[in-house]
Amino acid sequence: MRRSSKTLSALLVCTALAATTFGIGSITSAADPGSDSKSVSSASTHTGHTNKVSLLPSGDDADGDGYIPANPPVTALPPAAQAPPSRYFHEFQANCSVTHTAPDDPIIYPGQPGRSHDHTFMGNTTTNANSTTASLYGGNTTCKAPGDSSAYWMPSLFKGDKKVLPIGPQTIYYKAGVTDYTTVRPFPKGLRYVVGSPTQSPQEFRDHPGWVEGWECGESFGNVGFPQNCPAGSQLNLRMQAPSCWNGQHLDTPDHQSHMAYPDVKPGTNDNVCPASHPVALPMVEFKMAFPADGDMSQVRLASGGGHTFHYDFFNAWDERTLKALVDHCVVGGLQCDARGYDQTHPGAGAALNADYRLP
């Protein structure tokens, strides 16, 4: 598991996400947000210029300043009195199928339908540009656990002009990103963030702290861009991890990233810990995407551009009791769980959810 001392805000400033053009396959709005919109300036680390993000009052952000405060704010849990037992796994899965595609992004362009490049949505079936915590919470979902009404999305994949959807339910891991896995707590209701950026360079994509393996198919691994050829009937896969340390103050910030950070390595140890600026350990989300791949891949692209522009969004709308049960049983409990919260290698530990993926 790759770690970095850089926070997302220092590495990839995500205000460029809201630029009016996103490259190949982008869809932009003909409407001008107007002079009444607020803006936030932030430097792009790889272009050296400043991009302004249009911010408008909407949904969860009534004043349109881009900051959504946590209520109440949260401080870090104290470390365990002694090191927890060594466990290789401390995770569970959320298996969620694709619901729809649309040029919407309720995090970057809330209340502005059609403004973004095309996205492929998973989980909550109602996700659109107007989605809020209230509209998502308790809604219908394609995730195996009915308690997971969260919204997950990423730029749509194309082969030429044909949209290619992922194969079946996708695996979204919830892991411990810190060594003391007993300090991981559930996501606060309404937390949202963006991982990566459509404007990142190929080198920034490779160096991203969430990088796991890059694009791969057949015997081709570690690719920044798409492999040029994949065996017939194979899968194009990608894994990318999200930051798991929270500042405890905001459910969102104007760049949609700086309220989150990746763990640091504690000096003089091999322990991964949350930095003082982001002291609250949350689950580390990891997307593991699987697309059908067959033969020539030279025409494959993302709606945001080349393979190095991959990024994804997460908007938490879990039922609180269900998420806590899975986090406590699987992550804090040091187990390798499926979507029911069941670890086949430790059957005696039982499952967090029943056969219908609901709380017992």
PDB file of N, CA, C and O in Angstrom, residues 211-270:
ATOM      1  N   TRP A 211      -2.075   5.841  -6.131  1.00  0.00           N
ATOM      2  CA  TRP A 211      -1.717   4.873  -7.175  1.00  0.00           C
ATOM      3  C   TRP A 211      -1.484   3.501  -6.549  1.00  0.00           C
ATOM      4  O   TRP A 211      -0.799   3.373  -5.535  1.00  0.00           O
ATOM      5  N   VAL A 212      -2.037   2.469  -7.165  1.00  0.00           N
ATOM      6  CA  VAL A 212      -1.794   1.097  -6.697  1.00  0.00           C
ATOM      7  C   VAL A 212      -1.057   0.302  -7.760  1.00  0.00           C
ATOM      8  O   VAL A 212       0.070  -0.135  -7.548  1.00  0.00           O
ATOM      9  N   GLU A 213      -1.686   0.125  -8.922  1.00  0.00           N
ATOM     10  CA  GLU A 213      -1.068  -0.705  -9.960  1.00  0.00           C
ATOM     11  C   GLU A 213      -1.150  -0.110 -11.357  1.00  0.00           C
ATOM     12  O   GLU A 213      -0.574  -0.653 -12.291  1.00  0.00           O
ATOM     13  N   GLY A 214      -1.877   0.954 -11.534  1.00  0.00           N
ATOM     14  CA  GLY A 214      -2.042   1.493 -12.874  1.00  0.00           C
ATOM     15  C   GLY A 214      -3.010   0.652 -13.695  1.00  0.00           C
ATOM     16  O   GLY A 214      -3.659  -0.274 -13.210  1.00  0.00           O
ATOM     17  N   TRP A 215      -3.114   0.986 -14.980  1.00  0.00           N
ATOM     18  CA  TRP A 215      -3.995   0.237 -15.887  1.00  0.00           C
ATOM     19  C   TRP A 215      -3.342  -1.091 -16.249  1.00  0.00           C
ATOM     20  O   TRP A 215      -2.144  -1.154 -16.500  1.00  0.00           O
ATOM     21  N   GLU A 216      -4.136  -2.140 -16.304  1.00  0.00           N
ATOM     22  CA  GLU A 216      -3.567  -3.445 -16.625  1.00  0.00           C
ATOM     23  C   GLU A 216      -4.579  -4.329 -17.341  1.00  0.00           C
ATOM     24  O   GLU A 216      -5.799  -4.194 -17.166  1.00  0.00           O
ATOM     25  N   CYS A 217      -4.067  -5.214 -18.166  1.00  0.00           N
ATOM     26  CA  CYS A 217      -4.860  -6.275 -18.789  1.00  0.00           C
ATOM     27  C   CYS A 217      -3.898  -7.355 -19.224  1.00  0.00           C
ATOM     28  O   CYS A 217      -2.735  -7.068 -19.567  1.00  0.00           O
ATOM     29  N   GLY A 218      -4.346  -8.591 -19.213  1.00  0.00           N
ATOM     30  CA  GLY A 218      -3.468  -9.691 -19.600  1.00  0.00           C
ATOM     31  C   GLY A 218      -2.177  -9.663 -18.810  1.00  0.00           C
ATOM     32  O   GLY A 218      -2.178  -9.643 -17.577  1.00  0.00           O
ATOM     33  N   GLU A 219      -1.038  -9.613 -19.506  1.00  0.00           N
ATOM     34  CA  GLU A 219       0.279  -9.574 -18.856  1.00  0.00           C
ATOM     35  C   GLU A 219       0.865  -8.167 -18.826  1.00  0.00           C
ATOM     36  O   GLU A 219       2.041  -7.985 -18.515  1.00  0.00           O
ATOM     37  N   SER A 220       0.048  -7.166 -19.136  1.00  0.00           N
ATOM     38  CA  SER A 220       0.522  -5.786 -19.158  1.00  0.00           C
ATOM     39  C   SER A 220       0.115  -5.088 -17.865  1.00  0.00           C
ATOM     40  O   SER A 220      -1.079  -4.956 -17.564  1.00  0.00           O
ATOM     41  N   PHE A 221       1.102  -4.627 -17.091  1.00  0.00           N
ATOM     42  CA  PHE A 221       0.845  -4.050 -15.786  1.00  0.00           C
ATOM     43  C   PHE A 221       1.516  -2.683 -15.633  1.00  0.00           C
ATOM     44  O   PHE A 221       2.426  -2.331 -16.379  1.00  0.00           O
ATOM     45  N   GLY A 222       1.060  -1.931 -14.623  1.00  0.00           N
ATOM     46  CA  GLY A 222       1.714  -0.692 -14.247  1.00  0.00           C
ATOM     47  C   GLY A 222       1.675   0.393 -15.299  1.00  0.00           C
ATOM     48  O   GLY A 222       2.587   1.209 -15.382  1.00  0.00           O
ATOM     49  N   ASN A 223       0.623   0.435 -16.093  1.00  0.00           N
ATOM     50  CA  ASN A 223       0.538   1.404 -17.190  1.00  0.00           C
ATOM     51  C   ASN A 223      -0.110   2.705 -16.740  1.00  0.00           C
ATOM     52  O   ASN A 223      -1.155   2.701 -16.091  1.00  0.00           O
ATOM     53  N   VAL A 224       0.512   3.834 -17.116  1.00  0.00           N
ATOM     54  CA  VAL A 224      -0.085   5.145 -16.880  1.00  0.00           C
ATOM     55  C   VAL A 224      -1.223   5.383 -17.869  1.00  0.00           C
ATOM     56  O   VAL A 224      -2.283   5.894 -17.503  1.00  0.00           O
ATOM     57  N   GLY A 225      -0.998   5.008 -19.114  1.00  0.00           N
ATOM     58  CA  GLY A 225      -2.028   5.081 -20.141  1.00  0.00           C
ATOM     59  C   GLY A 225      -2.616   3.706 -20.392  1.00  0.00           C
ATOM     60  O   GLY A 225      -2.236   2.715 -19.772  1.00  0.00           O
ATOM     61  N   PHE A 226      -3.555   3.633 -21.318  1.00  0.00           N
ATOM     62  CA  PHE A 226      -4.188   2.353 -21.615  1.00  0.00           C
ATOM     63  C   PHE A 226      -3.240   1.451 -22.396  1.00  0.00           C
ATOM     64  O   PHE A 226      -2.542   1.923 -23.306  1.00  0.00           O
ATOM     65  N   PRO A 227      -3.189   0.160 -22.067  1.00  0.00           N
ATOM     66  CA  PRO A 227      -2.419  -0.766 -22.901  1.00  0.00           C
ATOM     67  C   PRO A 227      -2.915  -0.688 -24.341  1.00  0.00           C
ATOM     68  O   PRO A 227      -4.109  -0.491 -24.596  1.00  0.00           O
ATOM     69  N   GLN A 228      -2.025  -0.826 -25.288  1.00  0.00           N
ATOM     70  CA  GLN A 228      -2.406  -0.708 -26.692  1.00  0.00           C
ATOM     71  C   GLN A 228      -3.133  -1.936 -27.213  1.00  0.00           C
ATOM     72  O   GLN A 228      -3.840  -1.871 -28.211  1.00  0.00           O
ATOM     73  N   ASN A 229      -2.972  -3.049 -26.526  1.00  0.00           N
ATOM     74  CA  ASN A 229      -3.636  -4.278 -26.956  1.00  0.00           C
ATOM     75  C   ASN A 229      -3.917  -5.139 -25.740  1.00  0.00           C
ATOM     76  O   ASN A 229      -3.074  -5.251 -24.849  1.00  0.00           O
ATOM     77  N   CYS A 230      -5.096  -5.729 -25.683  1.00  0.00           N
ATOM     78  CA  CYS A 230      -5.469  -6.615 -24.582  1.00  0.00           C
ATOM     79  C   CYS A 230      -5.951  -7.944 -25.158  1.00  0.00           C
ATOM     80  O   CYS A 230      -6.597  -7.978 -26.210  1.00  0.00           O
ATOM     81  N   PRO A 231      -5.650  -9.059 -24.491  1.00  0.00           N
ATOM     82  CA  PRO A 231      -6.114 -10.362 -24.980  1.00  0.00           C
ATOM     83  C   PRO A 231      -7.630 -10.386 -25.125  1.00  0.00           C
ATOM     84  O   PRO A 231      -8.353  -9.755 -24.348  1.00  0.00           O
ATOM     85  N   ALA A 232      -8.101 -11.093 -26.137  1.00  0.00           N
ATOM     86  CA  ALA A 232      -9.542 -11.199 -26.360  1.00  0.00           C
ATOM     87  C   ALA A 232     -10.228 -11.749 -25.114  1.00  0.00           C
ATOM     88  O   ALA A 232      -9.761 -12.706 -24.499  1.00  0.00           O
ATOM     89  N   GLY A 233     -11.331 -11.108 -24.735  1.00  0.00           N
ATOM     90  CA  GLY A 233     -12.107 -11.572 -23.598  1.00  0.00           C
ATOM     91  C   GLY A 233     -11.505 -11.241 -22.246  1.00  0.00           C
ATOM     92  O   GLY A 233     -11.984 -11.742 -21.218  1.00  0.00           O
ATOM     93  N   SER A 234     -10.491 -10.396 -22.213  1.00  0.00           N
ATOM     94  CA  SER A 234      -9.851 -10.065 -20.935  1.00  0.00           C
ATOM     95  C   SER A 234     -10.540  -8.857 -20.294  1.00  0.00           C
ATOM     96  O   SER A 234     -11.554  -8.355 -20.789  1.00  0.00           O
ATOM     97  N   GLN A 235      -9.977  -8.394 -19.183  1.00  0.00           N
ATOM     98  CA  GLN A 235     -10.500  -7.231 -18.484  1.00  0.00           C
ATOM     99  C   GLN A 235      -9.436  -6.142 -18.398  1.00  0.00           C
ATOM    100  O   GLN A 235      -8.257  -6.433 -18.243  1.00  0.00           O
ATOM    101  N   LEU A 236      -9.891  -4.917 -18.507  1.00  0.00           N
ATOM    102  CA  LEU A 236      -9.045  -3.759 -18.242  1.00  0.00           C
ATOM    103  C   LEU A 236      -9.311  -3.344 -16.805  1.00  0.00           C
ATOM    104  O   LEU A 236     -10.449  -3.006 -16.452  1.00  0.00           O
ATOM    105  N   ASN A 237      -8.290  -3.395 -15.972  1.00  0.00           N
ATOM    106  CA  ASN A 237      -8.457  -3.141 -14.547  1.00  0.00           C
ATOM    107  C   ASN A 237      -7.669  -1.918 -14.087  1.00  0.00           C
ATOM    108  O   ASN A 237      -6.652  -1.560 -14.677  1.00  0.00           O
ATOM    109  N   LEU A 238      -8.144  -1.315 -13.026  1.00  0.00           N
ATOM    110  CA  LEU A 238      -7.446  -0.198 -12.386  1.00  0.00           C
ATOM    111  C   LEU A 238      -7.828  -0.179 -10.920  1.00  0.00           C
ATOM    112  O   LEU A 238      -8.990  -0.392 -10.561  1.00  0.00           O
ATOM    113  N   ARG A 239      -6.844   0.075 -10.054  1.00  0.00           N
ATOM    114  CA  ARG A 239      -7.099   0.253  -8.628  1.00  0.00           C
ATOM    115  C   ARG A 239      -6.516   1.591  -8.189  1.00  0.00           C
ATOM    116  O   ARG A 239      -5.407   1.948  -8.566  1.00  0.00           O
ATOM    117  N   MET A 240      -7.276   2.328  -7.408  1.00  0.00           N
ATOM    118  CA  MET A 240      -6.801   3.623  -6.918  1.00  0.00           C
ATOM    119  C   MET A 240      -7.398   3.887  -5.547  1.00  0.00           C
ATOM    120  O   MET A 240      -8.600   3.699  -5.333  1.00  0.00           O
ATOM    121  N   GLN A 241      -6.540   4.305  -4.614  1.00  0.00           N
ATOM    122  CA  GLN A 241      -6.956   4.512  -3.235  1.00  0.00           C
ATOM    123  C   GLN A 241      -7.225   5.978  -2.937  1.00  0.00           C
ATOM    124  O   GLN A 241      -6.581   6.871  -3.489  1.00  0.00           O
ATOM    125  N   ALA A 242      -8.149   6.196  -2.030  1.00  0.00           N
ATOM    126  CA  ALA A 242      -8.512   7.544  -1.594  1.00  0.00           C
ATOM    127  C   ALA A 242      -7.767   7.906  -0.312  1.00  0.00           C
ATOM    128  O   ALA A 242      -7.287   7.030   0.413  1.00  0.00           O
ATOM    129  N   PRO A 243      -7.672   9.172   0.002  1.00  0.00           N
ATOM    130  CA  PRO A 243      -7.110   9.572   1.290  1.00  0.00           C
ATOM    131  C   PRO A 243      -8.018   9.114   2.422  1.00  0.00           C
ATOM    132  O   PRO A 243      -9.232   8.999   2.239  1.00  0.00           O
ATOM    133  N   SER A 244      -7.452   8.852   3.588  1.00  0.00           N
ATOM    134  CA  SER A 244      -8.255   8.308   4.689  1.00  0.00           C
ATOM    135  C   SER A 244      -8.114   9.083   5.982  1.00  0.00           C
ATOM    136  O   SER A 244      -8.591   8.623   7.026  1.00  0.00           O
ATOM    137  N   CYS A 245      -7.468  10.240   5.937  1.00  0.00           N
ATOM    138  CA  CYS A 245      -7.337  11.078   7.128  1.00  0.00           C
ATOM    139  C   CYS A 245      -8.141  12.357   6.923  1.00  0.00           C
ATOM    140  O   CYS A 245      -7.981  13.040   5.915  1.00  0.00           O
ATOM    141  N   TRP A 246      -8.967  12.686   7.901  1.00  0.00           N
ATOM    142  CA  TRP A 246      -9.930  13.783   7.779  1.00  0.00           C
ATOM    143  C   TRP A 246      -9.568  14.890   8.765  1.00  0.00           C
ATOM    144  O   TRP A 246      -9.102  14.615   9.868  1.00  0.00           O
ATOM    145  N   ASN A 247      -9.819  16.138   8.366  1.00  0.00           N
ATOM    146  CA  ASN A 247      -9.518  17.239   9.292  1.00  0.00           C
ATOM    147  C   ASN A 247     -10.541  17.375  10.410  1.00  0.00           C
ATOM    148  O   ASN A 247     -10.347  18.142  11.360  1.00  0.00           O
ATOM    149  N   GLY A 248     -11.642  16.635  10.330  1.00  0.00           N
ATOM    150  CA  GLY A 248     -12.651  16.653  11.385  1.00  0.00           C
ATOM    151  C   GLY A 248     -13.515  17.891  11.410  1.00  0.00           C
ATOM    152  O   GLY A 248     -14.402  18.018  12.249  1.00  0.00           O
ATOM    153  N   GLN A 249     -13.301  18.806  10.457  1.00  0.00           N
ATOM    154  CA  GLN A 249     -13.983  20.095  10.468  1.00  0.00           C
ATOM    155  C   GLN A 249     -14.981  20.276   9.326  1.00  0.00           C
ATOM    156  O   GLN A 249     -16.002  20.939   9.503  1.00  0.00           O
ATOM    157  N   HIS A 250     -14.664  19.712   8.152  1.00  0.00           N
ATOM    158  CA  HIS A 250     -15.468  20.004   6.964  1.00  0.00           C
ATOM    159  C   HIS A 250     -15.881  18.718   6.244  1.00  0.00           C
ATOM    160  O   HIS A 250     -15.080  17.800   6.097  1.00  0.00           O
ATOM    161  N   LEU A 251     -17.113  18.714   5.770  1.00  0.00           N
ATOM    162  CA  LEU A 251     -17.586  17.628   4.917  1.00  0.00           C
ATOM    163  C   LEU A 251     -17.169  17.847   3.472  1.00  0.00           C
ATOM    164  O   LEU A 251     -17.150  16.918   2.682  1.00  0.00           O
ATOM    165  N   ASP A 252     -16.840  19.087   3.130  1.00  0.00           N
ATOM    166  CA  ASP A 252     -16.301  19.430   1.819  1.00  0.00           C
ATOM    167  C   ASP A 252     -15.601  20.770   1.927  1.00  0.00           C
ATOM    168  O   ASP A 252     -15.873  21.565   2.841  1.00  0.00           O
ATOM    169  N   THR A 253     -14.672  21.018   1.022  1.00  0.00           N
ATOM    170  CA  THR A 253     -13.949  22.270   0.930  1.00  0.00           C
ATOM    171  C   THR A 253     -13.955  22.719  -0.529  1.00  0.00           C
ATOM    172  O   THR A 253     -14.295  21.929  -1.419  1.00  0.00           O
ATOM    173  N   PRO A 254     -13.599  23.965  -0.823  1.00  0.00           N
ATOM    174  CA  PRO A 254     -13.732  24.453  -2.198  1.00  0.00           C
ATOM    175  C   PRO A 254     -12.992  23.630  -3.240  1.00  0.00           C
ATOM    176  O   PRO A 254     -13.460  23.522  -4.380  1.00  0.00           O
ATOM    177  N   ASP A 255     -11.835  23.035  -2.882  1.00  0.00           N
ATOM    178  CA  ASP A 255     -11.122  22.216  -3.869  1.00  0.00           C
ATOM    179  C   ASP A 255     -11.531  20.754  -3.807  1.00  0.00           C
ATOM    180  O   ASP A 255     -11.034  19.937  -4.567  1.00  0.00           O
ATOM    181  N   HIS A 256     -12.447  20.408  -2.885  1.00  0.00           N
ATOM    182  CA  HIS A 256     -13.003  19.057  -2.745  1.00  0.00           C
ATOM    183  C   HIS A 256     -11.956  18.013  -2.357  1.00  0.00           C
ATOM    184  O   HIS A 256     -12.184  16.819  -2.498  1.00  0.00           O
ATOM    185  N   GLN A 257     -10.813  18.483  -1.844  1.00  0.00           N
ATOM    186  CA  GLN A 257      -9.752  17.558  -1.474  1.00  0.00           C
ATOM    187  C   GLN A 257      -9.040  17.927  -0.177  1.00  0.00           C
ATOM    188  O   GLN A 257      -8.593  17.053   0.548  1.00  0.00           O
ATOM    189  N   SER A 258      -8.895  19.227   0.119  1.00  0.00           N
ATOM    190  CA  SER A 258      -7.993  19.615   1.194  1.00  0.00           C
ATOM    191  C   SER A 258      -8.493  19.274   2.589  1.00  0.00           C
ATOM    192  O   SER A 258      -7.736  19.370   3.556  1.00  0.00           O
ATOM    193  N   HIS A 259      -9.748  18.864   2.740  1.00  0.00           N
ATOM    194  CA  HIS A 259     -10.220  18.389   4.045  1.00  0.00           C
ATOM    195  C   HIS A 259      -9.792  16.942   4.295  1.00  0.00           C
ATOM    196  O   HIS A 259     -10.002  16.423   5.401  1.00  0.00           O
ATOM    197  N   MET A 260      -9.170  16.313   3.286  1.00  0.00           N
ATOM    198  CA  MET A 260      -8.691  14.942   3.397  1.00  0.00           C
ATOM    199  C   MET A 260      -7.184  14.886   3.141  1.00  0.00           C
ATOM    200  O   MET A 260      -6.627  15.755   2.465  1.00  0.00           O
ATOM    201  N   ALA A 261      -6.522  13.859   3.675  1.00  0.00           N
ATOM    202  CA  ALA A 261      -5.085  13.672   3.455  1.00  0.00           C
ATOM    203  C   ALA A 261      -4.759  12.190   3.533  1.00  0.00           C
ATOM    204  O   ALA A 261      -5.510  11.399   4.116  1.00  0.00           O
ATOM    205  N   TYR A 262      -3.632  11.819   2.947  1.00  0.00           N
ATOM    206  CA  TYR A 262      -3.133  10.454   3.065  1.00  0.00           C
ATOM    207  C   TYR A 262      -2.307  10.321   4.345  1.00  0.00           C
ATOM    208  O   TYR A 262      -1.738  11.311   4.835  1.00  0.00           O
ATOM    209  N   PRO A 263      -2.223   9.124   4.905  1.00  0.00           N
ATOM    210  CA  PRO A 263      -1.391   8.926   6.101  1.00  0.00           C
ATOM    211  C   PRO A 263       0.076   9.207   5.828  1.00  0.00           C
ATOM    212  O   PRO A 263       0.555   9.090   4.704  1.00  0.00           O
ATOM    213  N   ASP A 264       0.783   9.590   6.880  1.00  0.00           N
ATOM    214  CA  ASP A 264       2.226   9.764   6.855  1.00  0.00           C
ATOM    215  C   ASP A 264       2.888   8.574   7.551  1.00  0.00           C
ATOM    216  O   ASP A 264       2.246   7.854   8.325  1.00  0.00           O
ATOM    217  N   VAL A 265       4.184   8.404   7.300  1.00  0.00           N
ATOM    218  CA  VAL A 265       4.962   7.441   8.066  1.00  0.00           C
ATOM    219  C   VAL A 265       5.537   8.164   9.280  1.00  0.00           C
ATOM    220  O   VAL A 265       6.211   9.191   9.150  1.00  0.00           O
ATOM    221  N   LYS A 266       5.245   7.662  10.464  1.00  0.00           N
ATOM    222  CA  LYS A 266       5.730   8.273  11.699  1.00  0.00           C
ATOM    223  C   LYS A 266       7.249   8.176  11.764  1.00  0.00           C
ATOM    224  O   LYS A 266       7.813   7.095  11.574  1.00  0.00           O
ATOM    225  N   PRO A 267       7.940   9.289  11.993  1.00  0.00           N
ATOM    226  CA  PRO A 267       9.415   9.265  12.033  1.00  0.00           C
ATOM    227  C   PRO A 267       9.952   8.213  12.997  1.00  0.00           C
ATOM    228  O   PRO A 267       9.450   8.062  14.111  1.00  0.00           O
ATOM    229  N   GLY A 268      10.957   7.493  12.531  1.00  0.00           N
ATOM    230  CA  GLY A 268      11.594   6.481  13.357  1.00  0.00           C
ATOM    231  C   GLY A 268      10.842   5.174  13.453  1.00  0.00           C
ATOM    232  O   GLY A 268      11.250   4.267  14.194  1.00  0.00           O
ATOM    233  N   THR A 269       9.734   5.068  12.711  1.00  0.00           N
ATOM    234  CA  THR A 269       8.939   3.836  12.734  1.00  0.00           C
ATOM    235  C   THR A 269       8.523   3.483  11.314  1.00  0.00           C
ATOM    236  O   THR A 269       8.795   4.209  10.366  1.00  0.00           O
ATOM    237  N   ASN A 270       7.830   2.359  11.195  1.00  0.00           N
ATOM    238  CA  ASN A 270       7.201   1.983   9.927  1.00  0.00           C
ATOM    239  C   ASN A 270       5.690   2.172   9.995  1.00  0.00           C
ATOM    240  O   ASN A 270       4.959   1.673   9.139  1.00  0.00           O
TER     241      ASN A 270
END
